[in-house]
Short mmCIF file of C-alpha atoms in Angstrom, two decimals:
data_model
loop_
_atom_site.label_atom_id
_atom_site.label_comp_id
_atom_site.label_asym_id
_atom_site.label_seq_id
_atom_site.Cartn_x
_atom_site.Cartn_y
_atom_site.Cartn_z
CA MET A 1252 -14.71 -13.08 15.23
CA GLU A 1253 -13.10 -10.58 17.09
CA ASN A 1254 -10.41 -10.05 14.15
CA ALA A 1255 -13.23 -9.99 11.52
CA ARG A 1256 -14.63 -7.00 13.60
CA GLN A 1257 -11.16 -5.34 13.57
CA TYR A 1258 -10.95 -5.66 10.03
CA LEU A 1259 -14.20 -3.94 9.64
CA ALA A 1260 -13.22 -1.01 11.49
CA ASP A 1261 -9.72 -0.95 9.72
CA SER A 1262 -12.17 -0.71 6.40
CA ILE A 1263 -14.75 1.63 7.75
CA ALA A 1264 -11.74 4.30 8.50
CA ALA A 1265 -10.28 3.48 5.07
CA GLU A 1266 -13.23 4.35 3.48
CA HIS A 1267 -13.90 7.56 5.55
CA ALA A 1268 -10.45 8.55 4.45
CA ALA A 1269 -11.20 8.00 0.90
CA ARG A 1270 -14.50 9.69 1.20
CA GLU A 1271 -12.56 12.60 2.94
CA GLU A 1272 -9.82 12.67 0.04
CA GLN A 1273 -12.66 12.63 -2.70
CA ARG A 1274 -14.55 15.55 -0.94
CA ALA A 1275 -11.11 17.66 -0.83
CA THR A 1276 -10.62 16.91 -4.33
CA ARG A 1277 -13.56 17.95 -5.32
CA ALA A 1278 -13.51 21.02 -3.15
CA ALA A 1279 -10.63 21.75 -4.51
CA MET A 1280 -11.32 21.75 -7.99
CA ASP A 1281 -14.09 24.31 -7.26
CA THR A 1282 -11.84 26.56 -5.79
CA ALA A 1283 -9.52 26.25 -8.85
CA ARG A 1284 -12.28 27.14 -11.10
CA THR A 1285 -13.38 29.79 -9.15
CA ARG A 1286 -9.68 31.28 -9.09
CA CYS A 1287 -9.84 30.68 -13.10
CA ARG A 1288 -12.64 32.90 -13.49
CA GLU A 1289 -11.29 35.54 -11.29
CA CYS A 1290 -8.20 35.36 -13.16
CA ARG A 1291 -10.07 36.02 -16.56
CA ASP A 1292 -11.60 38.80 -14.98
CA ALA A 1293 -8.45 40.30 -13.69
CA ILE A 1294 -6.79 40.27 -17.00
CA THR A 1295 -9.86 41.52 -18.51
CA ALA A 1296 -9.61 44.63 -16.16
CA ALA A 1297 -5.74 45.06 -16.67
CA GLU A 1298 -6.03 44.89 -20.29
CA GLU A 1299 -8.59 47.44 -19.80
CA ALA A 1300 -6.32 49.74 -17.78
CA LEU A 1301 -3.37 49.22 -20.12
CA ALA A 1302 -5.29 50.65 -22.96
CA LYS A 1303 -6.32 53.61 -20.99
CA ALA A 1304 -2.62 54.25 -19.52
CA ARG A 1305 -1.18 54.24 -23.09
CA GLU A 1306 -3.51 57.10 -23.83
CA THR A 1307 -2.95 59.50 -20.73
CA ASP A 1308 1.24 58.62 -20.63
CA PRO A 1309 2.02 60.91 -23.48
CA ASP A 1310 0.59 63.80 -21.67
CA GLU A 1311 2.90 62.83 -18.74
CA LEU A 1312 5.94 62.81 -20.89
CA ILE A 1313 5.28 66.09 -22.51
CA ALA A 1314 4.62 67.60 -18.95
CA ALA A 1315 7.93 66.29 -17.56
CA ALA A 1316 9.84 67.71 -20.58
CA ARG A 1317 8.28 71.21 -20.23
CA GLU A 1318 8.93 71.11 -16.58
CA GLY A 1319 12.46 69.98 -17.14
CA ARG A 1320 12.02 66.73 -14.59
CA PRO A 1321 12.30 63.25 -14.93
CA PRO A 1322 9.02 61.75 -16.09
CA VAL A 1323 7.34 59.46 -13.10
CA LEU A 1324 7.06 55.96 -13.86
CA SER A 1325 5.04 55.02 -17.09
CA LYS A 1326 1.25 54.01 -15.94
CA ALA A 1327 1.68 52.07 -18.89
CA SER A 1328 4.32 50.15 -17.58
CA GLU A 1329 2.76 49.46 -14.32
CA ARG A 1330 -0.53 48.22 -16.32
CA ARG A 1331 1.51 45.88 -18.27
CA TYR A 1332 3.21 44.28 -14.84
CA ALA A 1333 -0.15 43.69 -13.64
CA LEU A 1334 -1.20 42.19 -16.89
CA ALA A 1335 1.74 39.86 -16.79
CA ALA A 1336 0.88 38.85 -13.02
CA ALA A 1337 -2.65 38.42 -13.81
CA ARG A 1338 -1.68 36.00 -17.09
CA ASP A 1339 0.84 33.87 -15.08
CA GLU A 1340 -1.89 33.48 -11.87
CA LEU A 1341 -4.42 32.36 -14.66
CA GLU A 1342 -1.74 29.71 -16.12
CA ALA A 1343 -1.17 28.67 -12.37
CA ALA A 1344 -4.68 28.10 -11.76
CA LYS A 1345 -4.95 26.31 -15.09
CA ARG A 1346 -2.30 23.82 -14.12
CA THR A 1347 -4.02 23.40 -10.95
CA MET A 1348 -6.82 22.38 -12.60
CA THR A 1349 -5.39 19.97 -14.82
CA GLU A 1350 -3.47 18.06 -12.05
CA LEU A 1351 -6.64 17.83 -9.94
CA SER A 1352 -8.52 16.50 -13.02
CA SER A 1353 -6.16 13.59 -13.04
CA ARG A 1354 -6.58 13.00 -9.32
CA VAL A 1355 -10.16 13.04 -9.62
CA PRO A 1356 -10.64 9.52 -11.10
CA ASP A 1357 -8.16 7.98 -8.44
CA ALA A 1358 -10.11 9.41 -5.51
CA GLU A 1359 -13.40 8.17 -7.15
CA ALA A 1360 -12.12 4.50 -7.67
CA THR A 1361 -10.21 4.49 -4.44
CA LEU A 1362 -13.70 5.21 -2.62
CA GLY A 1363 -15.60 2.51 -4.76
CA PHE A 1364 -12.84 0.13 -3.50
CA ALA A 1365 -13.06 1.20 0.03
CA LYS A 1366 -16.94 0.87 0.02
CA THR A 1367 -16.88 -2.78 -1.42
CA ALA A 1368 -14.21 -3.53 0.96
CA THR A 1369 -16.37 -2.52 3.75
CA ILE A 1370 -19.29 -4.24 2.63
CA GLN A 1371 -17.23 -7.42 2.11
CA ALA A 1372 -15.78 -7.15 5.76
CA ALA A 1373 -19.46 -6.55 6.93
CA ALA A 1374 -20.58 -9.84 5.63
CA ARG A 1375 -17.47 -11.48 7.11
CA VAL A 1376 -18.33 -10.13 10.55
CA ILE A 1377 -21.78 -11.78 9.82
CA GLN A 1378 -20.54 -15.19 8.32
CA ASP A 1379 -18.05 -15.65 11.15
CA SER A 1380 -20.77 -15.37 13.94
CA PRO A 1381 -22.46 -17.51 15.98
CA GLU A 1382 -25.95 -15.84 15.17
CA TRP A 1383 -25.58 -16.53 11.66
CA ALA A 1384 -24.18 -20.23 12.31
CA SER A 1385 -27.35 -20.51 14.31
CA LEU A 1386 -29.70 -19.24 11.74
CA VAL A 1387 -28.10 -21.22 8.94
CA GLU A 1388 -28.69 -24.27 11.13
CA LYS A 1389 -32.10 -23.47 11.97
CA THR A 1390 -32.69 -23.05 8.23
CA ARG A 1391 -31.33 -26.69 7.67
CA GLN A 1392 -33.66 -28.33 9.71
CA HIS A 1393 -36.70 -26.34 8.58
CA GLU A 1394 -35.84 -27.44 4.93
CA GLN A 1395 -35.53 -30.91 6.07
CA GLU A 1396 -38.97 -30.69 7.26
CA LEU A 1397 -40.37 -28.95 4.10
CA ILE A 1398 -38.42 -31.57 1.49
CA THR A 1399 -40.06 -34.15 3.72
CA CYS A 1400 -43.50 -32.70 3.74
CA TYR A 1401 -43.12 -32.22 -0.40
CA ALA A 1402 -42.30 -35.61 -0.82
CA VAL A 1403 -45.07 -36.86 1.14
CA LEU A 1404 -47.61 -34.53 -0.96
CA GLY A 1405 -45.47 -35.70 -4.30
CA THR A 1406 -45.52 -39.42 -3.27
CA LEU A 1407 -49.30 -39.46 -2.59
CA SER A 1408 -50.01 -37.26 -5.82
CA ASP A 1409 -48.07 -39.96 -8.11
CA ALA A 1410 -50.21 -42.88 -6.31
CA GLY A 1411 -53.36 -40.90 -7.78
CA PHE A 1412 -54.17 -38.65 -4.35
CA TYR A 1413 -55.27 -35.47 -6.21
CA HIS A 1414 -55.39 -32.31 -3.83
CA HIS A 1415 -54.87 -28.91 -3.98
CA THR A 1416 -51.96 -27.13 -1.94
CA ASP A 1417 -51.87 -23.08 -1.90
CA CYS A 1418 -48.13 -23.07 -0.57
CA LYS A 1419 -46.85 -19.92 0.34
CA PHE A 1420 -43.19 -21.16 -0.62
CA ASP A 1421 -42.32 -23.68 -3.60
CA PRO A 1422 -38.85 -25.02 -3.21
CA ALA A 1423 -38.90 -26.13 -6.99
CA LYS A 1424 -39.26 -22.45 -7.80
CA ASN A 1425 -36.23 -21.24 -6.44
CA GLY A 1426 -34.99 -19.62 -9.40
CA ASP A 1427 -38.08 -17.52 -9.76
CA ARG A 1428 -37.80 -14.01 -8.75
CA SER A 1429 -41.34 -13.34 -8.13
CA VAL A 1430 -41.20 -16.32 -5.20
CA VAL A 1431 -38.26 -14.56 -3.76
CA LEU A 1432 -39.97 -11.26 -3.52
CA ARG A 1433 -43.26 -13.25 -2.42
CA MET A 1434 -41.26 -14.90 0.59
CA ARG A 1435 -40.00 -11.31 1.77
CA GLN A 1436 -43.46 -10.38 2.00
CA LEU A 1437 -44.52 -13.06 3.76
CA ALA A 1438 -41.53 -13.33 6.07
CA ASP A 1439 -41.48 -12.48 9.56
CA GLN A 1440 -40.87 -8.84 9.23
CA GLU A 1441 -39.15 -8.24 12.75
CA ILE A 1442 -36.43 -10.87 12.16
CA LEU A 1443 -36.15 -9.71 8.62
CA THR A 1444 -35.61 -6.20 9.41
CA SER A 1445 -33.42 -7.01 12.41
CA TRP A 1446 -30.88 -8.75 9.91
CA THR A 1447 -30.94 -6.02 7.30
CA LYS A 1448 -30.48 -3.31 9.77
CA ALA A 1449 -27.76 -5.14 11.56
CA PHE A 1450 -25.96 -5.64 8.20
CA SER A 1451 -26.74 -1.58 7.52
CA GLY A 1452 -25.44 -0.86 10.72
CA LEU A 1453 -21.97 -2.75 10.48
CA SER A 1454 -21.32 -0.46 7.02
CA SER A 1455 -20.54 2.43 9.83
CA ASP A 1456 -20.15 0.81 12.90
CA ALA A 1457 -18.10 -2.19 13.70
CA GLN A 1458 -19.45 -2.59 16.91
CA THR A 1459 -23.25 -3.32 15.92
CA LEU A 1460 -24.84 -6.06 17.40
CA LEU A 1461 -26.44 -8.99 15.40
CA PRO A 1462 -29.85 -10.38 16.24
CA GLY A 1463 -29.78 -12.57 19.25
CA ALA A 1464 -25.91 -11.35 20.41
CA ASP A 1465 -24.92 -10.68 23.97
CA ALA A 1466 -25.18 -7.00 24.51
CA SER A 1467 -23.29 -7.86 28.05
CA LYS A 1468 -20.17 -9.24 25.90
CA PRO A 1469 -17.56 -6.15 25.34
CA MET A 1470 -16.02 -6.30 21.66
CA PRO A 1471 -12.43 -4.66 22.07
CA ILE A 1472 -11.80 -3.03 19.09
CA GLU A 1473 -8.89 -0.29 18.04
CA THR A 1474 -10.22 2.40 16.14
CA LYS A 1475 -8.18 3.20 13.41
CA VAL A 1476 -7.34 6.79 12.06
CA THR A 1477 -6.25 6.68 8.49
CA LYS A 1478 -4.88 10.03 7.31
CA PRO A 1479 -6.09 11.26 3.95
CA LYS A 1480 -3.49 12.28 1.24
CA ARG A 1481 -2.76 16.04 1.38
CA SER A 1482 -4.30 17.54 -1.74
CA LEU A 1483 -3.12 20.73 -3.28
CA PHE A 1484 -5.36 23.08 -1.10
CA SER A 1485 -4.90 21.15 2.25
CA ALA A 1486 -3.79 23.60 5.14
CA LYS A 1487 -0.42 22.97 6.23
#
């Protein structure tokens, strides 16, 4: 039982790490997308500045020639450098987007597998528990009582004893979905809810107690910290 809970704790830690990796990847995608927009805006501004510089540069060349001095660095050249830098940054942002796009499906798949593993591990904790064994044994006992009661009713009916019994549950209709739903409605809601909450709680906390468990017994479980992979935008 302790091994099952430890395995569940490890599964929960792995799911948390997978969820963090998915979140970080999505956040990085948003950052890269924003950066692409900023680079495109910068390219537009640089192109406009270059066009304007090309109009004013001849005046500086003429003025320098008249004054007998070397001309200052061409504004058009500066703007060309700025434009080239903006285009380089856009290409880098696009490459980042491409890389992240290839990682998103893996991150989504890893999280999906991790969620499934956690659910399976939680189910294993319940299946290996004495509380579940007790519930199954009680079910078998009452099942035998039901079988006997229905056998008596059926035998007497075959002998000509006609009767009408308003049964809340008919074993002969086990495959009927409406019967299953009716069973849930007629069940002891406190017991049903306690087991439902326990299973839900195990999905996030490996130390969740099962209905009827002894709360005084400690459950030594080591919390495993799984570090997510470093994304492109993770801080060093």
